[in-house]
Amino acid sequence: MRPRIGIPAGRADGSADAAFRLGADYVLAIEAAGGLPVVLPAGEGTGRPEEALRGVDGLLLAGGGDIAPDLYGEAPHPQLGWVDPDRDRWELALARRALAAGLPVLGVCRGIQVLNVADGGTLYQDLPSQLPEALQHQQKAPRWHRSHPVRVEAESLLARLVGAGELAVNSFHHQAVREVAPGWRVSAAAPDGVVEAMERPDLPFALGIQFHAENLFTRDRRFLRIFEGLVEAAAARGRHAEAAVLAEVWRGEGVESLHRGHGAVVSAGGELLYELGEPAFASSMRSAAKPFQAMVVLESGAGDEFAISDLELAVIAGSHGGLRSQVALVEGLLGRLHLDRSALVCGPRPPLDAGARRELALAGESPSELHHTCSGKHAGMLAAALALGAPASGYAEADHPVQRRARRLLAEVAGVEEARLGAGVDGCGVPTWYLPLERMAYAYARLARPQELPEAHRASAARVARAMLTHPEMVAGPGEFDTALIQASEGRILSKTGAEGLLCLAIPERGWGMALKEEDGERRALYPAALALLEQLDLLGGRALRELERWRHPVLRDSRGKPLSEVRPVPRWTPSARSLEG
């Protein structure tokens, strides 16, 4: 979901029947930056600022009329223009609340003045009379025309967005910042000394600009970067939105701890059906990206060239436990590539499966790269590299053709611009990407219903899903949740866990995808919550739930095996009915 940017608006002329006024270019700039504009009108019936800001991820204070001088302890100047007391009170309340909460905020023209007054600064009420040596700051030219330069200070937030040094801007104001509010620093000024930008370094994004970037961004992309900075900061803050309780941990007669998280159920048509906490919560996909990385292997031509079987494909798309049968499949594929385990950059790691670890120890063997839970994925990537005619060395680097294809495919399947994918490095050394949970759910819904994908991805998605559902023992292994859920559901639910408390599901019979994230990165509540949520949606019945009892109601025991506490899932879906496209 796009970050929601609140934009306050006042009445056009203060009369009771006047329309609310907001320049269209502010809305267009936020939309161009990837945000969703939300108008917050001022008036006698305006609600509390905390209620208004609870529904947005960032705040944009737009241009407009003068600010009443009594709000910063001065009498009205003879040249003071028209003021709107309702708008003043509303915007100052919003600004103070946003700054106190660390909400990303951008002020434009009047907006920079609101921010300054909100934090204790003062204004020139009329520049021509109070600063006679000032430039003309009310230009007689189109709004896109740039009438004077400003000097952007190095090492400032504004410099990171538009660059340091001289910047030509437009100018439409007769008021300006006079005494800068405590805690703020000037980051740009005009040749006459008038403050053209200021920011609060102690906050993630708190910026005021005196010029009208919303009128300039279509002609110079540097001005769009200002709005993109606001939207990006809002998106980052959205990752820390209020979470829902997934499970309670009971010890004796009381709740000892809580686990919180977020979730989303999305249809293959792109409709958010159910939500939990904040469905736009962004997380790295980690191993939950493996089915899509496996699609890249097939689309590279490696599936045909190296005769990759469905069993091998399930290991490539899964996180195996290091069982002998799983390791043999990886080793066999490497043999057909004329490579050995030294080509795998994941490094050696003991098997996840306890039985496989014991078997290896009894044989006097050391763990190798083949036993790493991600060795199947790595072998698949090597196969893709060779099929594409790319070098096998460096296949894990972000700029390698295999990784560039994986990034592009995931963006297309999730329905986002590739540039919006956050990047990181997985525990096995290859790139991983950040997506909102609702977009992960959408990707899994389309994996469940490949006909909803672009034609280029349909065959690979269908085959990956079939391999995982037909060979669940290769997706993880005995005693692992992914394998157990696929088996207990008799292939009706495809399950793939990712590190740091992430679970993604594809439900082919309904064309749904589900993503669930335990916010603390653990898994103690993840599986009980997932099963409770599946039960609420009538996707699992009694027999399947009985087979999954150890994950449904886990019991924590002491060193003698005596029960001490239990994990009780408590999440409830909230029905939704909106499109991911807004």
XYZ file of C-alpha atoms in Angstrom:
582
model
C 0.000 0.000 0.000
C 1.269 3.501 -0.837
C 2.259 5.647 2.157
C -0.584 7.998 3.100
C 0.378 11.668 3.204
C -2.004 13.982 5.029
C -2.420 17.485 3.538
C -4.421 20.017 5.606
C -6.690 22.417 3.707
C -8.458 25.634 4.752
C -11.516 27.408 3.383
C -10.974 29.495 0.275
C -12.163 32.782 1.816
C -13.293 31.983 5.331
C -17.024 32.146 4.652
C -19.239 29.376 5.951
C -20.199 28.131 2.488
C -16.766 28.392 0.843
C -15.059 25.366 -0.650
C -11.925 23.930 0.876
C -8.879 25.018 -1.066
C -5.799 22.954 -1.888
C -3.530 23.483 -4.881
C -3.695 20.550 -7.288
C 0.085 20.506 -7.731
C 0.572 19.358 -4.123
C -1.618 16.343 -4.787
C 0.116 15.631 -8.104
C 3.564 15.881 -6.506
C 2.690 13.385 -3.759
C 1.199 10.996 -6.304
C 4.255 11.327 -8.573
C 6.448 10.545 -5.558
C 4.530 7.326 -4.895
C 2.342 8.509 -2.030
C -1.415 8.586 -1.486
C -2.688 12.132 -0.716
C -5.248 12.383 2.108
C -6.945 15.769 2.653
C -7.360 16.897 6.288
C -9.825 19.839 6.177
C -9.863 22.523 8.849
C -13.016 23.881 10.440
C -15.031 24.308 13.613
C -15.830 20.596 13.609
C -12.233 19.502 13.098
C -11.376 16.469 15.223
C -8.362 15.933 17.422
C -5.008 16.021 15.592
C -3.954 12.623 16.967
C -7.034 11.048 15.379
C -6.292 12.623 11.998
C -2.610 11.679 12.075
C -3.364 8.107 13.104
C -4.582 7.500 9.561
C -1.512 8.878 7.757
C 2.191 8.060 7.465
C 3.435 11.584 6.777
C 2.289 15.217 6.740
C 2.571 17.899 4.040
C 1.799 21.484 5.106
C 0.867 23.399 1.950
C 1.012 27.060 0.994
C -1.738 29.560 1.644
C -2.559 32.758 3.524
C -0.837 34.541 6.402
C -0.541 33.197 9.928
C -2.165 35.215 12.710
C 0.714 36.999 14.560
C -0.843 36.593 17.999
C 0.187 32.923 17.690
C 3.833 33.991 18.015
C 3.287 36.911 20.384
C 3.058 39.904 18.025
C 0.468 42.503 17.091
C -0.782 42.611 13.492
C 1.351 44.553 11.016
C -0.527 47.063 8.771
C 0.363 44.957 5.709
C -0.771 41.657 7.242
C -2.939 39.758 4.783
C -6.078 37.677 5.314
C -5.801 35.019 8.021
C -7.860 31.894 8.695
C -7.847 31.238 12.477
C -9.406 27.779 12.077
C -6.700 26.705 9.636
C -3.966 28.232 11.806
C -5.083 26.356 14.922
C -5.568 23.113 12.998
C -2.224 23.165 11.212
C -0.268 24.216 14.287
C -1.877 21.410 16.267
C -1.086 18.911 13.507
C 2.492 20.171 13.179
C 3.184 19.990 16.912
C 1.686 16.526 17.168
C 3.604 15.288 14.105
C 6.917 16.689 15.349
C 6.396 15.217 18.805
C 5.633 11.811 17.311
C 8.500 11.895 14.803
C 6.046 11.708 11.896
C 7.741 12.711 8.610
C 6.672 16.275 7.790
C 7.313 18.685 4.920
C 6.234 22.345 4.959
C 6.010 24.358 1.725
C 5.847 28.203 1.758
C 3.200 28.848 4.441
C 4.116 25.333 5.628
C 7.671 26.279 6.624
C 6.202 29.217 8.539
C 3.737 26.923 10.342
C 6.600 24.624 11.371
C 8.636 27.566 12.639
C 5.774 29.001 14.703
C 4.786 25.535 15.985
C 8.258 25.075 17.502
C 8.650 28.597 18.919
C 9.972 30.754 16.067
C 8.709 34.068 14.682
C 7.925 35.507 11.217
C 8.387 38.566 9.134
C 4.767 39.625 8.675
C 5.582 41.702 5.572
C 9.006 41.367 3.946
C 8.900 44.527 1.769
C 8.429 46.812 4.789
C 10.238 44.840 7.498
C 13.245 43.873 5.348
C 13.506 46.618 2.713
C 16.771 45.235 1.295
C 15.062 41.920 0.437
C 14.743 40.634 -3.098
C 11.376 40.558 -4.788
C 9.805 37.451 -3.228
C 6.450 37.809 -4.977
C 7.495 37.242 -8.563
C 5.433 38.542 -11.484
C 5.982 35.467 -13.660
C 4.480 31.978 -14.139
C 4.743 29.677 -11.146
C 7.199 27.394 -12.933
C 9.598 30.294 -13.567
C 12.620 30.458 -11.258
C 13.287 34.026 -10.210
C 16.278 33.899 -7.827
C 18.932 31.507 -6.515
C 19.318 29.992 -3.064
C 22.409 28.428 -1.493
C 21.818 24.860 -0.226
C 24.085 23.957 2.701
C 26.250 20.862 2.386
C 25.651 17.933 4.768
C 21.968 18.834 5.089
C 18.831 16.803 4.426
C 17.949 19.162 1.597
C 21.406 18.685 0.055
C 20.936 14.915 0.124
C 17.731 15.403 -1.840
C 18.604 18.121 -4.396
C 22.368 18.558 -4.047
C 24.455 21.206 -2.305
C 25.320 24.600 -3.755
C 23.274 27.020 -5.828
C 19.687 26.170 -6.753
C 17.334 28.449 -8.704
C 13.807 28.597 -7.250
C 10.488 30.402 -7.680
C 9.129 32.819 -5.074
C 5.566 33.690 -4.014
C 5.518 34.950 -0.415
C 5.483 38.172 1.526
C 5.991 36.503 4.921
C 9.082 34.507 5.915
C 10.923 32.919 8.826
C 12.475 35.565 11.084
C 13.747 33.977 14.305
C 14.420 30.316 13.601
C 12.771 27.967 16.097
C 15.046 26.234 18.629
C 16.409 22.920 17.378
C 16.061 23.837 13.700
C 18.951 24.637 11.355
C 18.861 26.743 8.193
C 19.676 24.536 5.191
C 19.142 27.108 2.408
C 18.994 30.886 2.173
C 18.461 33.504 -0.538
C 21.188 36.097 -1.318
C 19.329 38.612 0.882
C 19.480 36.243 3.843
C 15.824 35.194 3.769
C 15.468 31.606 5.015
C 14.516 29.363 2.088
C 14.764 26.002 3.876
C 15.195 24.694 7.403
C 15.203 21.270 9.035
C 15.354 19.496 12.375
C 18.378 17.169 12.438
C 17.082 15.217 15.439
C 14.104 13.866 13.467
C 14.092 11.377 10.565
C 12.396 13.852 8.184
C 11.360 17.355 9.235
C 11.904 19.873 6.446
C 10.456 23.267 5.540
C 11.012 25.028 2.198
C 9.938 28.568 1.314
C 9.871 28.014 -2.461
C 7.139 26.086 -4.309
C 8.709 22.774 -5.364
C 5.277 21.449 -6.338
C 5.235 23.897 -9.280
C 8.730 22.907 -10.443
C 8.984 19.113 -10.221
C 7.682 18.380 -13.728
C 10.494 20.496 -15.233
C 13.305 19.527 -12.875
C 13.345 16.135 -11.147
C 15.421 17.483 -8.265
C 12.294 19.114 -6.898
C 10.395 15.827 -7.068
C 13.107 14.319 -4.860
C 11.867 16.547 -2.028
C 8.448 14.889 -2.145
C 9.991 11.473 -2.704
C 12.052 12.002 0.435
C 8.855 12.648 2.402
C 7.129 9.582 0.931
C 10.152 7.336 1.504
C 10.415 8.467 5.119
C 6.683 7.842 5.528
C 7.059 4.356 4.056
C 9.905 3.580 6.455
C 7.822 4.751 9.390
C 4.932 2.583 8.168
C 7.130 -0.429 8.805
C 6.779 0.317 12.510
C 2.996 0.668 12.517
C 0.829 -0.655 15.313
C 0.915 -4.440 15.407
C -1.768 -6.930 16.394
C -1.268 -9.533 19.110
C -0.586 -12.917 17.502
C -0.309 -15.010 20.641
C -0.139 -14.895 24.424
C 2.326 -16.965 26.410
C 0.650 -18.253 29.576
C 2.563 -19.441 32.622
C 0.328 -20.635 35.406
C -2.632 -18.291 35.758
C -1.189 -15.266 33.964
C 0.059 -13.967 30.641
C 3.833 -13.830 30.786
C 4.503 -12.322 27.371
C 2.920 -11.292 24.081
C 3.989 -11.725 20.480
C 2.771 -9.161 17.949
C 2.699 -9.025 14.189
C 1.052 -8.109 10.923
C -0.640 -9.992 8.109
C -2.548 -9.783 4.850
C -4.694 -12.010 2.642
C -4.840 -10.878 -0.990
C -6.602 -12.292 -4.043
C -4.880 -12.998 -7.339
C -6.913 -10.093 -8.708
C -5.151 -7.687 -6.333
C -7.864 -7.185 -3.714
C -6.899 -7.013 -0.047
C -9.441 -9.364 1.555
C -8.304 -9.540 5.188
C -5.766 -7.662 7.245
C -4.053 -7.959 10.602
C -2.143 -5.083 12.164
C -0.640 -3.115 9.284
C -0.799 -5.016 5.963
C 1.668 -2.514 4.462
C 4.315 -3.495 7.023
C 7.513 -4.061 5.013
C 9.879 -6.951 5.649
C 12.678 -8.719 3.842
C 11.444 -11.864 2.120
C 14.445 -14.030 3.012
C 13.678 -17.659 2.090
C 10.053 -16.842 1.268
C 11.460 -15.479 -2.022
C 12.744 -18.931 -3.065
C 9.734 -19.971 -5.180
C 10.242 -16.863 -7.311
C 13.988 -17.419 -7.505
C 13.150 -20.951 -8.694
C 10.975 -19.421 -11.432
C 14.066 -17.561 -12.667
C 15.887 -20.891 -12.956
C 13.161 -22.255 -15.230
C 12.829 -19.049 -17.274
C 16.588 -19.010 -17.899
C 16.214 -22.253 -19.847
C 18.130 -24.244 -17.226
C 15.149 -26.509 -16.541
C 15.311 -27.976 -20.035
C 19.057 -27.711 -20.605
C 19.953 -29.555 -17.413
C 16.822 -31.746 -17.154
C 15.825 -30.399 -13.732
C 13.182 -32.690 -12.216
C 10.258 -31.633 -10.044
C 12.026 -33.205 -7.059
C 15.057 -31.006 -7.693
C 12.863 -27.986 -8.312
C 11.172 -28.492 -4.916
C 14.611 -28.499 -3.259
C 15.601 -25.354 -5.195
C 12.397 -23.594 -4.047
C 12.601 -24.932 -0.489
C 14.778 -24.768 2.623
C 15.885 -28.350 3.065
C 16.965 -30.012 6.285
C 20.154 -31.584 5.006
C 18.746 -35.097 4.698
C 20.737 -37.569 2.615
C 18.012 -37.648 -0.070
C 17.945 -33.858 -0.311
C 21.721 -33.491 -0.406
C 21.904 -36.157 -3.126
C 19.563 -34.133 -5.346
C 21.707 -30.999 -4.995
C 24.900 -32.951 -5.633
C 23.359 -34.630 -8.677
C 22.367 -31.296 -10.199
C 25.864 -29.870 -9.610
C 27.301 -32.950 -11.344
C 25.270 -32.216 -14.462
C 26.607 -28.677 -14.345
C 30.177 -30.102 -14.158
C 30.636 -28.307 -10.865
C 31.245 -29.473 -7.317
C 30.189 -28.185 -3.918
C 33.036 -25.645 -3.858
C 31.069 -23.614 -6.422
C 28.369 -22.912 -3.794
C 29.046 -19.610 -2.019
C 26.579 -20.355 0.795
C 29.387 -21.986 2.790
C 29.236 -25.116 4.966
C 26.542 -25.446 7.592
C 25.286 -28.320 9.767
C 21.986 -29.855 8.629
C 18.852 -28.349 10.166
C 17.407 -31.814 10.689
C 18.547 -33.340 13.992
C 18.583 -36.864 12.569
C 20.741 -35.750 9.642
C 23.176 -34.081 12.050
C 23.494 -37.289 14.087
C 23.965 -39.380 10.961
C 26.732 -37.057 9.772
C 28.471 -37.151 13.162
C 28.290 -40.957 13.386
C 29.849 -41.194 9.936
C 32.694 -38.952 11.081
C 31.940 -36.419 8.357
C 32.000 -32.633 8.600
C 29.141 -30.487 7.310
C 29.697 -29.098 3.820
C 28.083 -26.538 1.549
C 25.707 -29.267 0.380
C 24.177 -29.479 3.879
C 23.344 -25.766 3.949
C 19.574 -25.282 3.937
C 19.906 -23.005 0.877
C 22.223 -25.200 -1.211
C 19.361 -26.153 -3.538
C 18.659 -22.500 -4.321
C 22.353 -21.873 -4.959
C 22.675 -24.876 -7.273
C 19.647 -23.610 -9.178
C 21.203 -20.158 -9.543
C 24.392 -21.714 -10.897
C 22.304 -23.638 -13.431
C 20.548 -20.406 -14.438
C 23.877 -18.609 -14.849
C 25.226 -21.301 -17.184
C 21.986 -21.447 -19.186
C 22.165 -17.679 -19.701
C 25.785 -17.860 -20.801
C 26.818 -15.828 -17.757
C 29.812 -16.660 -15.558
C 29.223 -19.062 -12.695
C 31.570 -17.058 -10.512
C 29.931 -14.049 -8.909
C 26.417 -15.505 -9.306
C 25.487 -14.235 -5.826
C 26.377 -10.601 -6.567
C 23.520 -8.125 -6.991
C 24.674 -7.074 -10.470
C 24.957 -10.648 -11.816
C 22.414 -11.407 -14.587
C 20.734 -14.080 -12.440
C 20.172 -11.679 -9.537
C 19.031 -8.857 -11.810
C 16.467 -11.237 -13.336
C 15.330 -12.360 -9.885
C 14.796 -8.785 -8.752
C 12.881 -7.892 -11.917
C 10.706 -11.017 -11.740
C 9.784 -10.462 -8.100
C 8.813 -6.848 -8.817
C 6.608 -7.948 -11.733
C 4.936 -10.745 -9.765
C 4.337 -8.485 -6.754
C 3.068 -5.662 -8.960
C 5.540 -2.992 -7.845
C 8.124 -0.845 -9.579
C 11.537 -2.485 -9.426
C 13.034 0.704 -8.000
C 10.690 0.373 -4.991
C 12.209 -2.950 -3.893
C 14.375 -2.466 -0.843
C 17.555 -4.545 -0.978
C 19.594 -6.533 1.520
C 21.755 -9.655 1.705
C 20.312 -12.974 2.843
C 22.019 -15.205 5.392
C 23.352 -17.414 2.590
C 25.018 -14.534 0.744
C 22.603 -13.755 -2.108
C 20.385 -10.659 -2.410
C 17.065 -10.471 -0.627
C 14.379 -7.814 -1.040
C 11.923 -5.851 1.070
C 8.221 -5.781 0.242
C 5.050 -4.812 2.118
C 3.264 -7.911 3.405
C 0.262 -7.223 1.192
C 2.553 -7.333 -1.844
C 4.109 -10.599 -0.684
C 0.593 -11.994 -0.297
C -0.251 -10.778 -3.790
C 2.814 -12.509 -5.232
C 1.810 -15.770 -3.530
C -1.785 -15.376 -4.718
C -0.516 -15.178 -8.290
C 1.726 -18.185 -7.632
C -1.473 -19.960 -6.584
C -3.316 -18.719 -9.688
C -0.610 -18.390 -12.413
C -3.104 -17.405 -15.105
C -3.269 -13.986 -13.401
C 0.445 -13.446 -14.070
C 2.010 -11.898 -17.180
C 2.221 -14.638 -19.790
C 6.025 -14.831 -19.550
C 5.783 -16.102 -15.965
C 2.754 -18.413 -16.081
C 4.452 -21.686 -17.003
C 7.312 -21.286 -14.517
C 4.957 -20.338 -11.659
C 2.677 -23.289 -12.372
C 5.572 -25.736 -12.400
C 7.189 -24.390 -9.217
C 3.864 -24.566 -7.347
C 3.219 -28.091 -8.629
C 6.689 -29.270 -7.590
C 6.322 -27.885 -4.061
C 2.804 -29.257 -3.562
C 3.678 -32.662 -5.025
C 6.965 -33.085 -3.141
C 6.509 -31.367 0.231
C 9.172 -33.611 1.786
C 11.745 -31.721 -0.307
C 10.462 -28.243 0.574
C 11.679 -28.569 4.170
C 11.641 -32.060 5.695
C 10.015 -34.268 8.326
C 9.189 -32.351 11.483
C 9.242 -28.988 9.673
C 6.164 -26.774 9.438
C 6.168 -26.134 5.679
C 6.247 -29.830 4.856
C 3.689 -30.671 7.547
C 1.185 -28.011 6.419
C 1.370 -29.005 2.752
C 0.872 -32.645 3.712
C -1.891 -32.041 6.268
C -3.808 -29.874 3.786
C -3.370 -32.584 1.128
C -1.670 -30.128 -1.189
C -4.332 -27.399 -0.885
C -1.976 -24.937 0.840
C 1.558 -24.147 -0.301
C 3.694 -22.991 2.625
C 7.097 -21.281 2.637
C 8.740 -19.886 5.742
C 11.304 -17.090 5.721
C 13.794 -16.155 8.403
C 12.971 -13.499 11.011
C 9.409 -14.669 11.643
C 7.911 -14.605 8.146
C 5.431 -17.077 6.635
C 3.891 -16.916 3.153
C 1.109 -19.181 1.872
C -0.512 -19.799 -1.507
C -4.052 -21.235 -1.615
C -4.739 -22.410 -5.196
C -8.396 -23.380 -4.765
C -9.303 -19.802 -3.809
C -6.580 -17.938 -5.668
C -5.416 -16.344 -2.419
C -2.057 -15.468 -0.962
C -1.311 -14.887 2.711
C 1.684 -13.265 4.396
C 2.201 -13.217 8.158
C 5.058 -11.584 10.043
C 5.954 -11.971 13.718
C 7.344 -8.553 14.494
C 10.031 -9.675 16.943
C 11.573 -11.998 14.342
C 10.898 -15.163 16.339
C 8.649 -18.044 15.290
C 7.168 -19.012 18.631
C 3.837 -17.374 17.792
C 4.093 -17.552 14.004
C 2.826 -21.064 13.397
C 0.096 -21.123 16.086
C -1.196 -17.783 14.783
C -1.081 -18.948 11.167
C -3.113 -22.072 11.932
C -5.662 -20.073 13.930
C -6.018 -17.627 11.049
C -6.395 -20.443 8.505
C -9.053 -22.006 10.694
C -10.968 -18.696 10.798
C -11.023 -18.709 6.990
C -12.297 -22.325 6.878
C -9.147 -23.427 5.101
C -8.255 -26.170 7.594
C -10.556 -28.745 9.156
C -10.435 -30.953 12.213
C -8.271 -33.773 10.858
C -5.645 -31.430 9.458
C -5.581 -29.380 12.648
C -5.108 -32.527 14.725
C -2.141 -33.506 12.568
C -0.672 -30.051 13.180
C -1.363 -29.966 16.929
C 2.298 -29.596 17.924
C 2.419 -26.276 16.025
C -1.118 -25.251 16.897
C -0.697 -25.250 20.698
C 2.994 -25.549 21.512
C 3.882 -26.301 25.141
C 7.114 -25.010 26.672
C 8.810 -27.503 29.000
C 11.571 -27.461 31.605
C 14.791 -29.497 31.426
C 12.938 -32.566 32.792
C 10.227 -32.323 30.143
C 7.599 -30.989 32.556
C 5.137 -28.437 31.049
C 5.781 -24.885 32.174
C 3.818 -22.626 29.833
C 1.845 -22.636 26.608
C 1.470 -20.419 23.575
C -2.157 -19.454 22.913
C -2.937 -17.874 19.538
C -5.377 -14.948 19.672
C -5.311 -13.127 16.286
C -8.468 -12.128 14.421
C -8.650 -11.059 10.798
C -10.250 -7.726 9.950
C -12.200 -7.990 6.669
C -11.151 -5.536 3.994
C -12.306 -4.800 0.470
C -9.870 -2.531 -1.291
C -7.618 -2.861 -4.277
C -3.858 -2.759 -3.810
C -3.836 -0.176 -6.578
C -5.780 2.220 -4.363
